[in-house]
Short mmCIF file of C-alpha atoms in Angstrom, two decimals:
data_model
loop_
_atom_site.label_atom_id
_atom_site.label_comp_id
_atom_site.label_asym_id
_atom_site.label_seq_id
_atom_site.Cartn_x
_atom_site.Cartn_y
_atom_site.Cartn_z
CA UNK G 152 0.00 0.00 0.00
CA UNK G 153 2.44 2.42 0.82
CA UNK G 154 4.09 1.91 -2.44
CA UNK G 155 1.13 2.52 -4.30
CA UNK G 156 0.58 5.51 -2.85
CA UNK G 157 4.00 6.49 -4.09
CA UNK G 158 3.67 5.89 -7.48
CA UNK G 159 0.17 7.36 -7.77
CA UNK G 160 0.57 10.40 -5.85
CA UNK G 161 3.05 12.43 -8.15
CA UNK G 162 0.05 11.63 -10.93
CA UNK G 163 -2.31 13.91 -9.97
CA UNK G 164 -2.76 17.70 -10.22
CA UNK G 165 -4.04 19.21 -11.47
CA UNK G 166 -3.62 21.00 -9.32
CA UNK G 167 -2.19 19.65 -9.45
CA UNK G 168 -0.89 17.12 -10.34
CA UNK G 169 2.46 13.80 -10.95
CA UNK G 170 2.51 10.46 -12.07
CA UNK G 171 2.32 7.14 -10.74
CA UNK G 172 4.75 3.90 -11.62
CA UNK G 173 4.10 2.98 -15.39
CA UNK G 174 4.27 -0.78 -16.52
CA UNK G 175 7.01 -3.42 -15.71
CA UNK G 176 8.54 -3.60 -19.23
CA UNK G 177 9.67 0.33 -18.39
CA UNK G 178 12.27 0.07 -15.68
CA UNK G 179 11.60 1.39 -12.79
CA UNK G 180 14.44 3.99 -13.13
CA UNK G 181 12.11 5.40 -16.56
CA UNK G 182 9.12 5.83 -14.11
CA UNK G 183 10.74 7.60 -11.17
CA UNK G 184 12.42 10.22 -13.43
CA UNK G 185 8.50 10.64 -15.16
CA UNK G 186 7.66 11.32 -11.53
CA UNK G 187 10.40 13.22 -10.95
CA UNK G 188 9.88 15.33 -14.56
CA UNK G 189 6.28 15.59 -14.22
CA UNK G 190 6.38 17.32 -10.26
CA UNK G 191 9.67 20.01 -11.79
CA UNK G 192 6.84 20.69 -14.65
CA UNK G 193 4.11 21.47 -12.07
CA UNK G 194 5.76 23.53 -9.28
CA UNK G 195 9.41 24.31 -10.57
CA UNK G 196 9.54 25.04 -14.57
CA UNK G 197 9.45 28.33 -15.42
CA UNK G 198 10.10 28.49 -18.93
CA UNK G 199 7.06 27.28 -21.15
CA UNK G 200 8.95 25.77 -23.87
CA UNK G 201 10.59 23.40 -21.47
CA UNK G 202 8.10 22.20 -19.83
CA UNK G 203 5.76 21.25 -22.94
CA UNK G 204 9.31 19.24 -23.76
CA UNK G 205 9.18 17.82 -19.93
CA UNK G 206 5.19 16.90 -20.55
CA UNK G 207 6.01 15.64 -24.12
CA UNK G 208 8.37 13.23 -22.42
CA UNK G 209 6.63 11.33 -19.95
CA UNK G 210 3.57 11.55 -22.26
CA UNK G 211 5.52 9.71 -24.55
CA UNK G 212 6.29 6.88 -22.01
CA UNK G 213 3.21 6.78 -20.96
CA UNK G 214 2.11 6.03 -24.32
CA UNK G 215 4.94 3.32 -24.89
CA UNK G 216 3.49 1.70 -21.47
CA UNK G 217 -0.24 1.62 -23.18
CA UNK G 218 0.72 -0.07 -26.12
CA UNK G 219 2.27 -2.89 -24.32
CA UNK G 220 -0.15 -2.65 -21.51
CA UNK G 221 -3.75 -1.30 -22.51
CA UNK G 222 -5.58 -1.84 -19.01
CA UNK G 223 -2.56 -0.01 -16.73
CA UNK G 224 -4.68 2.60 -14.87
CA UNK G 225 -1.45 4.62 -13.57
CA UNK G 226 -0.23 4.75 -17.58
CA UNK G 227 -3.83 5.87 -18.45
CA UNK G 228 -4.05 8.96 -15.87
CA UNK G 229 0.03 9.67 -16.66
CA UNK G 230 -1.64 10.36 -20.03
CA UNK G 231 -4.14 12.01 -19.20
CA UNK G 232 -2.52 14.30 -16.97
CA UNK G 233 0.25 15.10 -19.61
CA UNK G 234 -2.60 16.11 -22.05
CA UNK G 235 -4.84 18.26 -19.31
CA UNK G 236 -1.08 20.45 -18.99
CA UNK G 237 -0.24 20.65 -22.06
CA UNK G 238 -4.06 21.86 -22.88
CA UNK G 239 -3.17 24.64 -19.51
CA UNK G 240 -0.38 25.67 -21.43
CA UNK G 241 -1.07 25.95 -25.19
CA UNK G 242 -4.79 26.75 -24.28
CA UNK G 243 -5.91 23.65 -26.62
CA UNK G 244 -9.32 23.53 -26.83
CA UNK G 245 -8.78 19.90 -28.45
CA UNK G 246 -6.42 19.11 -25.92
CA UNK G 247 -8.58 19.65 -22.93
CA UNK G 248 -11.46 17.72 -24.30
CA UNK G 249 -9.47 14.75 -24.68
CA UNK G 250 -8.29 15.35 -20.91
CA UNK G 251 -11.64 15.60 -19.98
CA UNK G 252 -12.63 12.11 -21.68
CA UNK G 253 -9.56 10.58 -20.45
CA UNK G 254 -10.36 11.32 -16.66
CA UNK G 255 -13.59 10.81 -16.94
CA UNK G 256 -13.17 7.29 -18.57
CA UNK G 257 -10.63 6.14 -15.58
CA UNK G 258 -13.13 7.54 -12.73
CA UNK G 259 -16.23 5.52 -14.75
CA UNK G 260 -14.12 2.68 -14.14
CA UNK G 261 -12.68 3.65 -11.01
CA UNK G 262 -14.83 5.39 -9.06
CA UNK G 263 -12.81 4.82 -5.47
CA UNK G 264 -9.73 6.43 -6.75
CA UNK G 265 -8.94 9.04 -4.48
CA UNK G 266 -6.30 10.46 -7.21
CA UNK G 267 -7.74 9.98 -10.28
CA UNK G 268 -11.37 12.21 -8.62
CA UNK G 269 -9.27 14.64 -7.35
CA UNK G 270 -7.38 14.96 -11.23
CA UNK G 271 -11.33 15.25 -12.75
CA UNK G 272 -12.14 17.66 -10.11
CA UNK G 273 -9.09 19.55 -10.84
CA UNK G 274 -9.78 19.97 -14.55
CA UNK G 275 -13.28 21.35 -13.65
CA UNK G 276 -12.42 23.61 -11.66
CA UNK G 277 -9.19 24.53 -13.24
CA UNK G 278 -11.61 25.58 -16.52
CA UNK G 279 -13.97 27.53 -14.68
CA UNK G 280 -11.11 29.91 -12.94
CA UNK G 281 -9.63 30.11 -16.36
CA UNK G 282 -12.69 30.75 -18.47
CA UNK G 283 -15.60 31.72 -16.19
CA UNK G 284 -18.56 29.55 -15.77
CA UNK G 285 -20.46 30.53 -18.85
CA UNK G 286 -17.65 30.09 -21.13
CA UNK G 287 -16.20 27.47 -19.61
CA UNK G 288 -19.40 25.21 -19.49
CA UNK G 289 -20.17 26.12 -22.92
CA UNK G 290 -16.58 25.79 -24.82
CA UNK G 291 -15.43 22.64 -22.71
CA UNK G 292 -18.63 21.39 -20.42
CA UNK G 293 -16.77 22.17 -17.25
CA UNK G 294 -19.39 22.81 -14.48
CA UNK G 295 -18.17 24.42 -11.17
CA UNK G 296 -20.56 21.89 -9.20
CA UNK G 297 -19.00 18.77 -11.05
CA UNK G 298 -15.79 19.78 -9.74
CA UNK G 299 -16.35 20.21 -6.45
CA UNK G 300 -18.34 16.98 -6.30
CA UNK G 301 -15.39 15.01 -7.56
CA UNK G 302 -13.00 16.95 -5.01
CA UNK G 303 -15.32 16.29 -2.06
CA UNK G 304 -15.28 12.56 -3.29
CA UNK G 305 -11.02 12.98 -3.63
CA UNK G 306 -11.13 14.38 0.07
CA UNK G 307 -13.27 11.41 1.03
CA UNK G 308 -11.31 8.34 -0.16
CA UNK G 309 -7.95 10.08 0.66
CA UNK G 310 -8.07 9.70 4.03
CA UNK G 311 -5.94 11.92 6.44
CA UNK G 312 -2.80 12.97 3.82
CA UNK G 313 -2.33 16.74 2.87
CA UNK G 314 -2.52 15.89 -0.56
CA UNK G 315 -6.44 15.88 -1.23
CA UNK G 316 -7.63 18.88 0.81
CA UNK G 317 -4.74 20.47 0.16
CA UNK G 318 -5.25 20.70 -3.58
CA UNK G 319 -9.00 21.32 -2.85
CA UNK G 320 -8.22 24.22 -0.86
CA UNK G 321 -5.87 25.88 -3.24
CA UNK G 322 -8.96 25.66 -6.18
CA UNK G 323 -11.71 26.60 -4.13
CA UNK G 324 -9.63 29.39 -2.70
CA UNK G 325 -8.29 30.51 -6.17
CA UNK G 326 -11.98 30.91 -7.72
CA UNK G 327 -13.22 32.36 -4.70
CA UNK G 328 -11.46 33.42 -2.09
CA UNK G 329 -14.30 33.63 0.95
CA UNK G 330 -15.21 30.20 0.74
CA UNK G 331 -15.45 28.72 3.66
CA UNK G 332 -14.99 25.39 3.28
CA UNK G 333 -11.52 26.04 0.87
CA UNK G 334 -10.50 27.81 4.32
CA UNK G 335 -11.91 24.65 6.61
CA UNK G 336 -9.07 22.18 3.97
CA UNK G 337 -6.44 24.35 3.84
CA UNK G 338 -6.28 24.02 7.99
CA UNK G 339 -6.77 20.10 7.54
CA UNK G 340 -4.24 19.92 4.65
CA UNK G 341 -1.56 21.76 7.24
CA UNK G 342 -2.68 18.47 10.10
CA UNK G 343 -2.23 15.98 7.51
CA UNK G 344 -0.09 12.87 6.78
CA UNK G 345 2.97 13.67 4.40
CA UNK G 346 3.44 9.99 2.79
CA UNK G 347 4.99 11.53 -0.21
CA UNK G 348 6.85 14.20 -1.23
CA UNK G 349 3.65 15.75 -3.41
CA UNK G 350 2.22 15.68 -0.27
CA UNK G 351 4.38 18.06 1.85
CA UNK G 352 4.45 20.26 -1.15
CA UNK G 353 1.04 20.72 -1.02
CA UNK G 354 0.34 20.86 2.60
CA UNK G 355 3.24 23.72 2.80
CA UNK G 356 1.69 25.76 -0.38
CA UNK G 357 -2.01 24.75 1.41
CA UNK G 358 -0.36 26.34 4.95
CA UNK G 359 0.74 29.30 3.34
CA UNK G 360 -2.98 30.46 2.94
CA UNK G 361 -3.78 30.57 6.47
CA UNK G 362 -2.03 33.46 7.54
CA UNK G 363 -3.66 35.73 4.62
CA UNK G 364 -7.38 33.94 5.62
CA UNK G 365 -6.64 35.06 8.88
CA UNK G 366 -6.24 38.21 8.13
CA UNK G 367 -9.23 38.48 6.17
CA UNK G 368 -7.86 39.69 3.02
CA UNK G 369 -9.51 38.18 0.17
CA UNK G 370 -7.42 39.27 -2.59
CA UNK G 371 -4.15 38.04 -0.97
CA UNK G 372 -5.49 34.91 -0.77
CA UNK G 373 -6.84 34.81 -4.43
CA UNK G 374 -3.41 35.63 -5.60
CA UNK G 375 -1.64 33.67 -3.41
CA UNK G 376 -3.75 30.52 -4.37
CA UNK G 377 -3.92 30.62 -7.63
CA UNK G 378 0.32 31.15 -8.03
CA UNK G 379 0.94 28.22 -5.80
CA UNK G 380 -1.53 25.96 -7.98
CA UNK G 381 0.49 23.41 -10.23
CA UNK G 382 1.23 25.42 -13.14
CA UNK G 383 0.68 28.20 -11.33
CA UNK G 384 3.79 30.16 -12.21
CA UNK G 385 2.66 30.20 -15.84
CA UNK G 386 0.30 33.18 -16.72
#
């Protein structure tokens, strides 16, 4: 168990967002840089260019792994994940519709999976800050109330880590800033367990917010939320 939640947790975000261990015929060396390339994309890379390179890369493997492997869940939200960025950072309209289907196909099939909710809710919500509601709902079919379901779900099956209300509390924050219950996760992200490195990065980028919340200043927090998102450092 605990090396499943390992591989898995870098896979996520969306928001964040890694990726998990990728099929046997890769060595395991292949998958923990992915992880490694994946996480530097998300929270590190600053030049745009790069990281579509960095996402192009552990798409690619991600692919490889399919084709050998059809069924491998973690290779199927590694994909996934690779194509939601890449769709963040081109603003592909194609791209983010084939995200969409992607995560939506693994949580039909795997509805307990803490990681692969918390990537659908992600996208969601990710489309609305980006686009508005209207636009967003009518360009992509992201829905505000969708995303926040499939969070709450994330939350849920996640258990006690930082990871899951962490990244909750970072989107709900980052749309709207007074929300009380992004405020309630971003204290129980700061309490939780740190079984992986994704989660101590996003229980110290959750913990960050509490000071501003305190403070009651809605537009620090806004900002401050939507820069520490993954991808956040791209405008």
């Amino acid at each position: 168990m605990a090396k499943r939640i390992k591989t898995r947790s870098v896979a996520i975000l969306a928001t964040v967002v890694a990726i998990g261990a990728i099929a046997a015929a890769i060595p395991a060396s292949a998958a923990e840089s992915s992880r490694e390339t994946l996480t530097q994309t998300a929270f590190v890379a600053s030049d745009r260019d790069r990281a579509l390179r960095q996402i192009a890369t552990v798409e690619a493997t991600a692919i490889a792994t399919l084709m050998r492997s059809p069924g491998d869940v973690e290779a199927q939200l590694t994909r996934a994940m690779a194509t939601s960025y890449r769709a963040k950072l081109t603003n592909s309209r194609s791209d983010a519709l084939a995200a969409k289907a992607q995560f939506e196909a693994i949580t039909a099939r795997n509805p307990r999976d803490a990681e692969a909710q918390a990537a659908l809710g992600a996208w969601h919500l990710s489309a609305v800050k980006s686009l508005g509601g209207l636009v967003a709902r009518g360009a992509l079919g992201a829905r505000k109330v969708a995303g926040l379901d499939a969070l709450d779900r994330a939350v849920a099956l996640g258990g006690p880590r930082a990871l899951f209300p962490g990244l909750a509390a970072l989107l709900r924050l980052a749309i709207d800033p007074g929300d009380p219950v992004g405020a309630s996760l971003a204290e129980a992200a700061a309490r939780g367990s740190t079984p992986t490195a994704l989660d101590r990065i996003l229980q110290r980028r959750a913990a960050q917010l509490i000071g501003p919340l305190k403070n009651r200043d809605p537009r620090a927090v806004q900002a401050l939320a939507n820069r520490l998102l993954p991808l956040g450092q791209f405008k």
